[in-house]
Short mmCIF file of C-alpha atoms and ligand atoms in Angstrom, two decimals:
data_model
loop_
_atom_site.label_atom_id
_atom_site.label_comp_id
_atom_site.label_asym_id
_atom_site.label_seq_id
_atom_site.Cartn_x
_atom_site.Cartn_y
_atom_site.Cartn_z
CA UNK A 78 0.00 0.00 0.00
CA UNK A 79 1.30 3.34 -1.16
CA UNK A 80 2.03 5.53 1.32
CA UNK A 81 3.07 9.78 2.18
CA UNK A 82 6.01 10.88 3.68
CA UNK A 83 5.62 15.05 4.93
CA UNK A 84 8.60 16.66 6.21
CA UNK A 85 6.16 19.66 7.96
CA UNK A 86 7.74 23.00 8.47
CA UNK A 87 7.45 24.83 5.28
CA UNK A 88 4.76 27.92 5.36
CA UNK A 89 2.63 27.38 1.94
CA UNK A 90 2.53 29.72 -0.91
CA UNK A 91 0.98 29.46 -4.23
CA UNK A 92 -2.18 29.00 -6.42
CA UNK A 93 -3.99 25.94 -7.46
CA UNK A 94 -6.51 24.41 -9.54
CA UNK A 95 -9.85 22.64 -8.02
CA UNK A 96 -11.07 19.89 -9.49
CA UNK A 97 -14.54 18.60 -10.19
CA UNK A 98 -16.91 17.61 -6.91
CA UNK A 99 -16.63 14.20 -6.43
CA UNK A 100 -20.04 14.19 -4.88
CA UNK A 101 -21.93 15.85 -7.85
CA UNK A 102 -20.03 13.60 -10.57
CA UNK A 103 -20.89 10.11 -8.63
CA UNK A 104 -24.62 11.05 -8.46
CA UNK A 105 -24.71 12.99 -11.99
CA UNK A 106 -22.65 9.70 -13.65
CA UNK A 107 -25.50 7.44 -12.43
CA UNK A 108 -27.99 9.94 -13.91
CA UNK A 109 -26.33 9.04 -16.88
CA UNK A 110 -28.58 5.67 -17.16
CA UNK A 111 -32.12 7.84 -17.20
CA UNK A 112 -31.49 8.64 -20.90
CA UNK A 113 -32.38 7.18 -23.98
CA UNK A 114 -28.99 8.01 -25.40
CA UNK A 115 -25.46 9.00 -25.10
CA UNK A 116 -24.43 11.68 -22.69
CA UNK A 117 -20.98 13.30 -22.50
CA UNK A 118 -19.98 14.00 -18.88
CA UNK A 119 -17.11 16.80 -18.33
CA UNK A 120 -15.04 18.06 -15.55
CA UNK A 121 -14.66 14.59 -13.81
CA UNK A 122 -12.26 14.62 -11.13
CA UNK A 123 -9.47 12.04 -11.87
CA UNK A 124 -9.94 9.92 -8.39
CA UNK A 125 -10.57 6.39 -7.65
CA UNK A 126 -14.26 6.47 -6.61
CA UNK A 127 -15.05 7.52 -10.47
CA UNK A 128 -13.06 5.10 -11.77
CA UNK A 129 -15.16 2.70 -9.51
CA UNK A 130 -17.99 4.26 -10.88
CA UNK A 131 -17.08 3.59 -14.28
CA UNK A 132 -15.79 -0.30 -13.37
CA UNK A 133 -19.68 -0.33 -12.46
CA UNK A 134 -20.74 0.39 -15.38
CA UNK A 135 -18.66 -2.17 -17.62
CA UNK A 136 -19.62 -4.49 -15.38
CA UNK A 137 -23.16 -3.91 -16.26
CA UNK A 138 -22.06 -4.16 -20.10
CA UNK A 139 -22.01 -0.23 -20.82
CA UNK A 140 -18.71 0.73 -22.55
CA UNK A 141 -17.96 4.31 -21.35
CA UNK A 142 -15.84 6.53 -23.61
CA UNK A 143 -13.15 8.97 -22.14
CA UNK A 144 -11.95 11.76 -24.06
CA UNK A 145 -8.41 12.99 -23.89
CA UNK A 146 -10.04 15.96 -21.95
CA UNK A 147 -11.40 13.23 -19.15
CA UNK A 148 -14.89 13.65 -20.13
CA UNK A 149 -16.91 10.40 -20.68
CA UNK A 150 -19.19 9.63 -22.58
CA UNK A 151 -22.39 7.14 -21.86
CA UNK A 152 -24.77 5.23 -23.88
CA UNK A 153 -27.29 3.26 -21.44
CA UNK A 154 -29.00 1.64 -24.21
CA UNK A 155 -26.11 -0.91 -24.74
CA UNK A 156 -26.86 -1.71 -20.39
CA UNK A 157 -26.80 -5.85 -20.62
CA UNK A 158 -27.23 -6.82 -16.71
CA UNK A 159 -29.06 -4.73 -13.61
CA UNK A 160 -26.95 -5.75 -11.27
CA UNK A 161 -24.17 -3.79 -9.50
CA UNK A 162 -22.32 -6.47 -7.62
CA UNK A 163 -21.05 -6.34 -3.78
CA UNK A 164 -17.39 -6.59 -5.52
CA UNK A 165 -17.96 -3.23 -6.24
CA UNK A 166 -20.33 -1.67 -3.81
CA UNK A 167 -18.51 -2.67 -1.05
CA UNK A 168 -15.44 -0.41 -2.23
CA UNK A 169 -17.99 2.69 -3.04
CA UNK A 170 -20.90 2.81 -0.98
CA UNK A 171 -22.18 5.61 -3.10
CA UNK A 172 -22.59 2.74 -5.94
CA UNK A 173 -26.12 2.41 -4.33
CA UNK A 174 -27.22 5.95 -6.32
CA UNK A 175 -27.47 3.31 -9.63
CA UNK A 176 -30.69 2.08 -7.53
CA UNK A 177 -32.97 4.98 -8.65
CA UNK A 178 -31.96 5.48 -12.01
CA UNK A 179 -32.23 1.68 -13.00
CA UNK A 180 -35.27 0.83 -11.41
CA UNK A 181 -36.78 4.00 -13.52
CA UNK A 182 -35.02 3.26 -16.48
CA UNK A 183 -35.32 -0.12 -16.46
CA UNK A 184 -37.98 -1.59 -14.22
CA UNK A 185 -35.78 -3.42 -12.33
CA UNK A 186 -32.66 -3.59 -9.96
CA UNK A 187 -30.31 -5.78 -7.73
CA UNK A 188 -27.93 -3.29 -5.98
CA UNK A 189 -25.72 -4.29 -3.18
CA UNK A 190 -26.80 -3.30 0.01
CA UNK A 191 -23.61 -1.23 0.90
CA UNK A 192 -22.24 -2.01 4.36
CA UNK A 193 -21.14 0.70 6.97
CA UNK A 194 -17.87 2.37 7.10
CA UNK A 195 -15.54 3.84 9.05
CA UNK A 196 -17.38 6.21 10.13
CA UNK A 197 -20.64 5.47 10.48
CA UNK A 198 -23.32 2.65 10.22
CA UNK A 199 -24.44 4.45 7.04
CA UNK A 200 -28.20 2.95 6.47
CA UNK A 201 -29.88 3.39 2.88
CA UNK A 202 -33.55 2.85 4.54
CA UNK A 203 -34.56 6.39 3.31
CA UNK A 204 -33.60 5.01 -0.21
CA UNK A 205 -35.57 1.60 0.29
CA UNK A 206 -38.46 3.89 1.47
CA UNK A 207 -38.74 6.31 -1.11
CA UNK A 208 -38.80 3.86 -3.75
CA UNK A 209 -41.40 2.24 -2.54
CA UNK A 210 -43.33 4.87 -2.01
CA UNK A 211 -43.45 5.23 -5.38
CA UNK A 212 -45.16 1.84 -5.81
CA UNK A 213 -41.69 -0.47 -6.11
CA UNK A 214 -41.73 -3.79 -4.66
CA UNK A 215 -38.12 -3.89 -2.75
CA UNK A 216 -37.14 -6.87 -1.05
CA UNK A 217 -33.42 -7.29 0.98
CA UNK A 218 -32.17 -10.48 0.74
CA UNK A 219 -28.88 -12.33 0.64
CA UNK A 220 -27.23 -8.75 0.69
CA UNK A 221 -29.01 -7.56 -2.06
CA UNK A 222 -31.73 -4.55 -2.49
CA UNK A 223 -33.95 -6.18 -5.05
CA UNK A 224 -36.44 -3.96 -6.50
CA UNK A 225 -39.27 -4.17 -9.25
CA UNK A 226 -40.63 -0.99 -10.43
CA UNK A 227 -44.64 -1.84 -10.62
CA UNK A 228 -46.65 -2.58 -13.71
CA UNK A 229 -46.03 1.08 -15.76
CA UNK A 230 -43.31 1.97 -14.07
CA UNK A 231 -42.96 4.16 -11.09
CA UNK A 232 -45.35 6.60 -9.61
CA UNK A 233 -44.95 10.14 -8.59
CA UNK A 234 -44.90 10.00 -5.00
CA UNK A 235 -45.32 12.37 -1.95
CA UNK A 236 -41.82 11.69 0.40
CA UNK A 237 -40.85 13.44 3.76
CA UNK A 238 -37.24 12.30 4.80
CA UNK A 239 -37.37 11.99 8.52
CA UNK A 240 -33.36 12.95 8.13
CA UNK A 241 -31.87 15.09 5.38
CA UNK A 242 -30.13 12.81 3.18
CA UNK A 243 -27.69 13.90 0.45
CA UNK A 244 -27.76 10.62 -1.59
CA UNK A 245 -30.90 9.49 -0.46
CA UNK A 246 -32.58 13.07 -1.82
CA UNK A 247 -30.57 12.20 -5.11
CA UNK A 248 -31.77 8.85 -5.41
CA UNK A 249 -35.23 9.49 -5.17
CA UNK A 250 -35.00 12.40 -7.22
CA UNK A 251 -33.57 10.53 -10.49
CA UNK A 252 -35.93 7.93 -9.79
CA UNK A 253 -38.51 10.78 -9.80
CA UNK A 254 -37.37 12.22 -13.07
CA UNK A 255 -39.22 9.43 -15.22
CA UNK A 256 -41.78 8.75 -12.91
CA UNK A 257 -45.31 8.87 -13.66
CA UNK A 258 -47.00 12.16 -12.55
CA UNK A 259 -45.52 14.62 -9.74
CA UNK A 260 -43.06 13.78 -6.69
CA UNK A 261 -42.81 16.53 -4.08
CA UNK A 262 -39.55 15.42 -1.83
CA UNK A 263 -39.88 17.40 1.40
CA UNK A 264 -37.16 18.06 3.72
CA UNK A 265 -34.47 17.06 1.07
CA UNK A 266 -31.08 17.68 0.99
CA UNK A 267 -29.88 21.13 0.07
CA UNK A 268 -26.41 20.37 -0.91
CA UNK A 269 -24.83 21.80 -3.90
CA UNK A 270 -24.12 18.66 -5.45
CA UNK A 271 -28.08 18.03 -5.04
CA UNK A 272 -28.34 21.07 -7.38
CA UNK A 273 -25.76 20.21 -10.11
CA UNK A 274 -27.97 16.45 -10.18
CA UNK A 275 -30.68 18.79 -10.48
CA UNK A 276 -29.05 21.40 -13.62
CA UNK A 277 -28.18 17.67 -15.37
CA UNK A 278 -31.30 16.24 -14.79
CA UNK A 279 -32.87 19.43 -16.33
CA UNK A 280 -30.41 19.37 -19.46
CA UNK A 281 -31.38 16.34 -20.27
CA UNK A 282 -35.07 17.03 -20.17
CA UNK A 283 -36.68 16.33 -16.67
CA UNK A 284 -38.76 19.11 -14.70
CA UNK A 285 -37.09 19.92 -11.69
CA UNK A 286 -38.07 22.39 -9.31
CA UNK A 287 -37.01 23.66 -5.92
CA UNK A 288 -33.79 22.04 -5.97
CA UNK A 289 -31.34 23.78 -3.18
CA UNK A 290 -34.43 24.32 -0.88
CA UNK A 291 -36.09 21.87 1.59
CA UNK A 292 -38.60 20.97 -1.17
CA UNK A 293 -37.85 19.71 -4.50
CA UNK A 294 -40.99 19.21 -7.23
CA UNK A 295 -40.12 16.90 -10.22
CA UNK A 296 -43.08 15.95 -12.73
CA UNK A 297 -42.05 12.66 -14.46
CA UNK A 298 -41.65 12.75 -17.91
CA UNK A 299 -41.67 9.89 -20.71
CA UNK A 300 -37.68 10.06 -21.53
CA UNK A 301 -34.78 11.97 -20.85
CA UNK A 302 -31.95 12.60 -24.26
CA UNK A 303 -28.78 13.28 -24.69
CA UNK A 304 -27.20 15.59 -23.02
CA UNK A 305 -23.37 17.24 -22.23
CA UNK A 306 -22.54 18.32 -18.89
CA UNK A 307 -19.64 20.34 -16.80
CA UNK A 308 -19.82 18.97 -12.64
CA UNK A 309 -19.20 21.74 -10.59
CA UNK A 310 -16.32 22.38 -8.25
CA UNK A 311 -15.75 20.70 -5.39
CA UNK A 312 -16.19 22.77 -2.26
CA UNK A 313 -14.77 20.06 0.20
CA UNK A 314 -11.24 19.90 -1.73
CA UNK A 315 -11.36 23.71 -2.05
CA UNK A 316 -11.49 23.79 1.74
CA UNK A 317 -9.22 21.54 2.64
CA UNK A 318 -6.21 23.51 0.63
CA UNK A 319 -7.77 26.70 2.37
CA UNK A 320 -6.90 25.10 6.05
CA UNK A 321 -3.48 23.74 4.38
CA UNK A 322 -2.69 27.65 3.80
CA UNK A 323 -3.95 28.40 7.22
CA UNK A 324 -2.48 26.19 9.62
CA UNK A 325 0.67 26.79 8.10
CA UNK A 326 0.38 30.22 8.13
CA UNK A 327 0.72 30.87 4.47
CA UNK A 328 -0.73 32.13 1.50
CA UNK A 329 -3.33 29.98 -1.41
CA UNK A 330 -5.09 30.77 -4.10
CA UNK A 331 -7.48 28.40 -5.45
CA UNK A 332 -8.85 28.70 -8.99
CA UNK A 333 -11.96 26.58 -11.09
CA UNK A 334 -13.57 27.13 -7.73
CA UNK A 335 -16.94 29.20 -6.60
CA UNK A 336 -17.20 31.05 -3.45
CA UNK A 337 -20.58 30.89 -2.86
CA UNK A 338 -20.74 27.43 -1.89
CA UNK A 339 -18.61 27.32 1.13
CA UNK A 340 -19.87 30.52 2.66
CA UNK A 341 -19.87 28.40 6.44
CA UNK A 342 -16.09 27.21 6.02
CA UNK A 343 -14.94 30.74 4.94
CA UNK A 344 -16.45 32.20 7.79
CA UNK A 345 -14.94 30.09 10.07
CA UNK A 346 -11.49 30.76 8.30
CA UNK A 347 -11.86 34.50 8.54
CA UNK A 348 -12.81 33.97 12.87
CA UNK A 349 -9.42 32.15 12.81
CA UNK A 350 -7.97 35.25 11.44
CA UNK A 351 -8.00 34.50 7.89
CA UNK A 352 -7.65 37.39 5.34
CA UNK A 353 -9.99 35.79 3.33
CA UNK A 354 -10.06 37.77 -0.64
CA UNK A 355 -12.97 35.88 -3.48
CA UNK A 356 -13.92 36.58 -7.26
CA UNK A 357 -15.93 34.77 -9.23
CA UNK A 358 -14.33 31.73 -9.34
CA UNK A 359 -11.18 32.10 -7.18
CA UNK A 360 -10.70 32.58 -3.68
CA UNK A 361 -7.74 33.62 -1.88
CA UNK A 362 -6.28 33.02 1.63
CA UNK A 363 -3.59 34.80 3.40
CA UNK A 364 -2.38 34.21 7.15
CA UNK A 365 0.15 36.91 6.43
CA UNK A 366 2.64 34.35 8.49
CA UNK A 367 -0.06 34.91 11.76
CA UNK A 368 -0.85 31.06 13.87
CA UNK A 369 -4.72 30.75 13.46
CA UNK A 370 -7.08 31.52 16.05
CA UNK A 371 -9.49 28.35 17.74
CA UNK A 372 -12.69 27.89 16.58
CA UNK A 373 -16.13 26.39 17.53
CA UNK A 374 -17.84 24.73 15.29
CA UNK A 375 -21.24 22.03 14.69
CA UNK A 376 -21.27 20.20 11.50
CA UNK A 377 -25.22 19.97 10.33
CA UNK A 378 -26.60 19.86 6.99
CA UNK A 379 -25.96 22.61 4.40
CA UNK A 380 -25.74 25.50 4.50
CA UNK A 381 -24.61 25.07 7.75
CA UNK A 382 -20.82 23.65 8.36
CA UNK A 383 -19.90 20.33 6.14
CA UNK A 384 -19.31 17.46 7.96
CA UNK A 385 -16.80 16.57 5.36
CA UNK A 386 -14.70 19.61 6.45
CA UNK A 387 -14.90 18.50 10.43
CA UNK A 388 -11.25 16.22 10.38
CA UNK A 389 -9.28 19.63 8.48
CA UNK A 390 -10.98 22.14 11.37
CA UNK A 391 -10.01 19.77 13.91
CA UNK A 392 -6.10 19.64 12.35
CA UNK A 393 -6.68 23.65 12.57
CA UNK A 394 -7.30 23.65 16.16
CA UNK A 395 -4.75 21.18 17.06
CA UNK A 396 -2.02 23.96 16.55
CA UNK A 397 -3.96 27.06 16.91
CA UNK A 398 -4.32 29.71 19.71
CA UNK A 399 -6.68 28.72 22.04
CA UNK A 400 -9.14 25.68 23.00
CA UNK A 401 -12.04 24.89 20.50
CA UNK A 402 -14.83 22.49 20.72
CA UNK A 403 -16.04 20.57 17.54
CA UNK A 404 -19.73 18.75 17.21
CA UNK A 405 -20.34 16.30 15.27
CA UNK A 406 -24.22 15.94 14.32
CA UNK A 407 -24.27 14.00 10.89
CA UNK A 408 -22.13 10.98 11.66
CA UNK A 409 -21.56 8.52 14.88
CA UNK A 410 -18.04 7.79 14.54
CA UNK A 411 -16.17 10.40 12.92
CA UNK A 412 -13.14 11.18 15.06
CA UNK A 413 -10.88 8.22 14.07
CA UNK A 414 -8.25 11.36 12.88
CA UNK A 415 -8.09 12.16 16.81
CA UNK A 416 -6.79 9.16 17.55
CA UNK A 417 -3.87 9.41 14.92
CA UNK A 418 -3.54 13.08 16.06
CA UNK A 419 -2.91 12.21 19.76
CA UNK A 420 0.36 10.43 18.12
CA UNK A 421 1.43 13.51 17.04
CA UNK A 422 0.88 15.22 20.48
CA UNK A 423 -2.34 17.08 19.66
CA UNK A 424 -4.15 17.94 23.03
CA UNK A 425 -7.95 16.48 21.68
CA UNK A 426 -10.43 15.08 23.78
CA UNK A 427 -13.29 13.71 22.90
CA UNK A 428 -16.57 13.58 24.92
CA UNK A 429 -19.58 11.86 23.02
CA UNK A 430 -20.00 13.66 19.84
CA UNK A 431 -17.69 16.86 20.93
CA UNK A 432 -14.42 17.19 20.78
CA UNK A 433 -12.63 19.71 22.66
CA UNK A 434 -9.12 20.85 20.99
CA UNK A 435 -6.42 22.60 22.82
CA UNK A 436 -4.28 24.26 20.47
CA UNK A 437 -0.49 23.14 21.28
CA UNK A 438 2.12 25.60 19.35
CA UNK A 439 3.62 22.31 17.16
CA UNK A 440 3.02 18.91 16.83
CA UNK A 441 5.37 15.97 16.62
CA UNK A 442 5.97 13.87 13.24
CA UNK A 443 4.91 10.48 13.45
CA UNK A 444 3.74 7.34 11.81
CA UNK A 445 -0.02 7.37 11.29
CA UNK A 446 -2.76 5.91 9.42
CA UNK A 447 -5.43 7.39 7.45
CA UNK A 448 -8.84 5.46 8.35
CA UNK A 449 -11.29 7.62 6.02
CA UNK A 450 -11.23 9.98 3.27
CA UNK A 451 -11.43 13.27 4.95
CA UNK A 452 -9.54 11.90 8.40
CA UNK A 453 -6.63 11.31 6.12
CA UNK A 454 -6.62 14.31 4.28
CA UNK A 455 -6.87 15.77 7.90
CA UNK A 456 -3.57 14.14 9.55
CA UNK A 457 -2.13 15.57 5.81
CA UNK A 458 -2.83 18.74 7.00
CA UNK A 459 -1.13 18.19 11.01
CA UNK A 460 1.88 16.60 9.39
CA UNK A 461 2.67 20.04 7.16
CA UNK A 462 3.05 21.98 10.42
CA UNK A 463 4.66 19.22 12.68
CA UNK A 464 8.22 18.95 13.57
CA UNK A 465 10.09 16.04 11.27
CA UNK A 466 8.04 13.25 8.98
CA UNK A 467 5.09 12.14 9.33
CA UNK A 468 4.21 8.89 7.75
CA UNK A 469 0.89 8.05 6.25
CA UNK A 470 -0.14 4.69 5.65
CA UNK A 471 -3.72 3.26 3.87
CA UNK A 472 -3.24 6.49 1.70
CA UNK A 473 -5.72 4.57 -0.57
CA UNK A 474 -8.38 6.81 1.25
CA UNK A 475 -6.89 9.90 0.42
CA UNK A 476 -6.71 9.06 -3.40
CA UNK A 477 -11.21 8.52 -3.33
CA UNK A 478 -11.41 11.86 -2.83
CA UNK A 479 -8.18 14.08 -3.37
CA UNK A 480 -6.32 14.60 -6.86
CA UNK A 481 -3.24 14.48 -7.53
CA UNK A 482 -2.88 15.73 -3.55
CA UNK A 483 0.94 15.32 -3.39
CA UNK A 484 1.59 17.32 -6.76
CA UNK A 485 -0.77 20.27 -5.69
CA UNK A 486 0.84 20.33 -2.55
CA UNK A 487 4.32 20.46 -4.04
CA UNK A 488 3.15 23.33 -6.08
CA UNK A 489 2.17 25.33 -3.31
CA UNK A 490 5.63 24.01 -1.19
CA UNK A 491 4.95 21.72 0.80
CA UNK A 492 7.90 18.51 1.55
CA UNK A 493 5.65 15.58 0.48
CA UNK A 494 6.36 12.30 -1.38
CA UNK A 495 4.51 9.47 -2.35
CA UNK A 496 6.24 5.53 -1.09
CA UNK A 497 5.07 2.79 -3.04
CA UNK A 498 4.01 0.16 -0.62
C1 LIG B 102 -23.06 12.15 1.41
O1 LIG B 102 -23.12 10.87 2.02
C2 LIG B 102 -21.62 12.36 0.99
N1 LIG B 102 -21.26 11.33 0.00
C3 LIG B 102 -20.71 12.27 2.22
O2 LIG B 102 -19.39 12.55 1.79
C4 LIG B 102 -21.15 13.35 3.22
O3 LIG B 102 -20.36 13.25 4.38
C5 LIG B 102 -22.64 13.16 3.56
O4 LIG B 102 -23.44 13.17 2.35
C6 LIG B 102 -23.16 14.25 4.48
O5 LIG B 102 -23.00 15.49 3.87
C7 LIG B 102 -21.66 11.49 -1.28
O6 LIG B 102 -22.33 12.45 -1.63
C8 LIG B 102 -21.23 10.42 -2.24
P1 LIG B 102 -26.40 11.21 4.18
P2 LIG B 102 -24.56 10.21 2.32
O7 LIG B 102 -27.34 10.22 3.58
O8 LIG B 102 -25.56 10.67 1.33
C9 LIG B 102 -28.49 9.17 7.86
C10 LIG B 102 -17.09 12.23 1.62
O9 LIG B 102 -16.23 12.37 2.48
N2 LIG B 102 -29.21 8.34 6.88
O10 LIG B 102 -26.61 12.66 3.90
O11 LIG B 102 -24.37 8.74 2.48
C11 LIG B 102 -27.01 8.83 7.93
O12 LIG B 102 -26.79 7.76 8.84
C12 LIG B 102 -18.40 11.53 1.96
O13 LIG B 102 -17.01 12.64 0.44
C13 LIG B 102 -30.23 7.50 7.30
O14 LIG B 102 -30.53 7.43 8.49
O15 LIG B 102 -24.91 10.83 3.72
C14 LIG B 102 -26.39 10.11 8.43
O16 LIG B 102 -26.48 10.16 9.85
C15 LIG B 102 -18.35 10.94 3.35
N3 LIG B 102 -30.90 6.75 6.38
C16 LIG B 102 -27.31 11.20 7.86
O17 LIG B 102 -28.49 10.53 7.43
C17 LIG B 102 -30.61 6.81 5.04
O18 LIG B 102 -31.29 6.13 4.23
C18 LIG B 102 -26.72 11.93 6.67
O19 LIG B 102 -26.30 10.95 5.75
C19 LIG B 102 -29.57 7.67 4.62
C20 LIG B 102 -28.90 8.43 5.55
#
């Protein structure tokens, strides 16, 4: 297993590129298999979880095409099996957003049921639910979600989610798309990525409305065409280079971005005394060599603060002035970073679904390993300010949901080098 070797110390400088949002091109690729012909897909970010994505498909017999730019092209009609196989799903639990979109398309579907991960049992019952509210027969066996769309397909449905769910609102919403009659999803999701699924569903035909509120209105319609689509940029990678600049004390500007859609995070950067600068589609941080200030903070659904930006804000508060206390509301087990962190002398407890941080002025290199996507890209972030090298082993996580992380580090200075395990 590959793994990262930082030498911390060096104060970050430089501009970067963001790439696409992993969470709007996983939901927007599975879209893909509502139309009745090809659709060209651009903007993909080059990370494992689309190539997963993509292994899906050929598994399912559809050949996708990649361009020399990275964009792909699909053609569902040449789809030879519904099945998406626990091979797969096990490695990308956000395979289960093929559920919707084949049981519309096609009638039918036999999707793994993914398991939990690190952090978090991670249940799809909102999913199951929805579905059948719109009339499909879904039955759990042997691992499997098997579900049967009824005789003339899915029905437009009425559907309160008891918790906001950002794939569960997506699911249901493709599923929606060629439904028959109107679906009104209340208390949905309000996530970005909900509303680039949304703009692609809408290119390719489907009425959409409400999407980026608590209540999204879709009236089915017979078939969805061709279609080519840009996936926006992704906020949580965006962020994460932001804190980079921060808890080193440097300077980053990040480009192919849009400021508008981590208005929570850069607040929080500009309490820890960031000198926080945006245009259009750039946004730039500056510590002006200053240690950041603690912050509090309580992850909850957007537009509030991302859970998927908890781990970096912890790794911010590990070396900044002053005690801050972190809640966690979205997931049950996200803290595994802590326990990495504590190797590397971070003062962190953690009490239930809090964790109190008392900033220390460094931290110590030291070999850790990366248990989930963001907790690795957090102990990333600790070992560019610690004292020596920090090794980082299972870097496999960091490679789901980060491109190219070592190069775009390098660019903006920072001593870090890949180790082929
Ligand atoms: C999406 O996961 C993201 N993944 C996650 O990003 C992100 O952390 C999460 O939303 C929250 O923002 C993708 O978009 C591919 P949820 P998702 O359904 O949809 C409960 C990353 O790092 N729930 O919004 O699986 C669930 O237990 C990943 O990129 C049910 O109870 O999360 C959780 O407590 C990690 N029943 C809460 O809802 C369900 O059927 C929110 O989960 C579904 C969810």
């Amino acid at each position: 297993m590959d793994k990262l070797i930082i030498t911390g110390g060096a104060r970050l400088d430089g501009e970067i590129r963001i790439s696409g949002a992993k969470n709007a091109a996983l939901p927007i690729l599975a879209a893909t298999l509502l139309a009745d012909g090809p659709v060209t897909v651009g903007n993909l970010p080059h990370l494992h979880d689309i190539t997963t994505m993509i292994e899906l498909f050929g598994r399912m017999g559809i050949e996708p095409v990649i361009d020399e730019k990275l964009a792909v092209e699909i053609d569902p009609r040449t789809i030879k099996t519904l099945v998406a196989p626990y091979e797969l799903v096990k490695t990308m639990r956000a395979s289960i957003l093929v559920l919707g979109p084949m049981v519309a398309r096609f009638g039918k579907a036999e999707v793994a049921l993914p398991g939990g991960c690190a952090i978090g049992s991670r249940p799809v019952d909102l999913h199951i639910r929805g579905l059948e509210a719109m009339g499909a027969t879904i039955e759990v066996e042997g691992g499997y979600i098997k579900a049967q769309a009824p005789e003339g397909g899915l029905r437009g449905a009425h559907f309160f989610f008891d918790t906001v769910s950002v794939t569960g609102t997506e699911n249901i919403m493709m599923a929606a798309a060629l439904a028959r009659g109107r679906s009104v999803l209340q208390n949905a999701a309000r996530e970005p990525e909900v509303v680039d699924l949304a703009n692609f569903l809408i290119a390719m035909g489907a009425k959409v409305q409400g999407a980026g509120t608590d209540t999204i209105v879709i009236d089915g319609v017979e078939r969805l065409s061709s279609a080519t689509y840009r996936v926006m940029p992704d906020r949580i990678e965006t962020g994460t280079y932001l804190v980079a600049a921060a808890v080193t004390g440097g300077r980053v500007k990040v480009k192919d971005t849009d400021p508008t859609i981590l208005e929570a995070v850069l607040e929080k950067l500009k309490e820890a005394g960031a000198d926080i600068t945006t245009g259009e589609d750039w946004i730039e941080l500056n510590m002006h060599g200053k240690r950041p200030k603690a912050v509090n903070l309580r992850t909850a659904p957007y537009p509030a603060f991302p859970t998927d930006m908890q781990a970096q804000f912890i790794s911010l508060n590990a070396i900044a002035e002053g005690t801050g206390a972190v809640i966690e509301t979205i997931f049950e087990n996200r803290f595994m970073h802590v326990y990495e962190m504590h190797r590397m002398g971070a003062q962190i407890q953690v009490e239930g679904n809090t964790a109190i941080v008392t900033g220390t002025k460094t931290l110590k290199g030291a070999p850790v390993m990366a248990t989930d996507l963001r907790a690795s890209a957090s102990l990333v972030l600790s070992a560019l300010v610690a004292e020596g090298d920090t090794l980082i082993d299972r870097i496999y996580h960091i490679d789901r949901g980060y491109e190219c992380i070592e190069e775009k580090l390098q660019m903006l200075g920072a001593k870090i080098r890949r180790v082929p395990g």
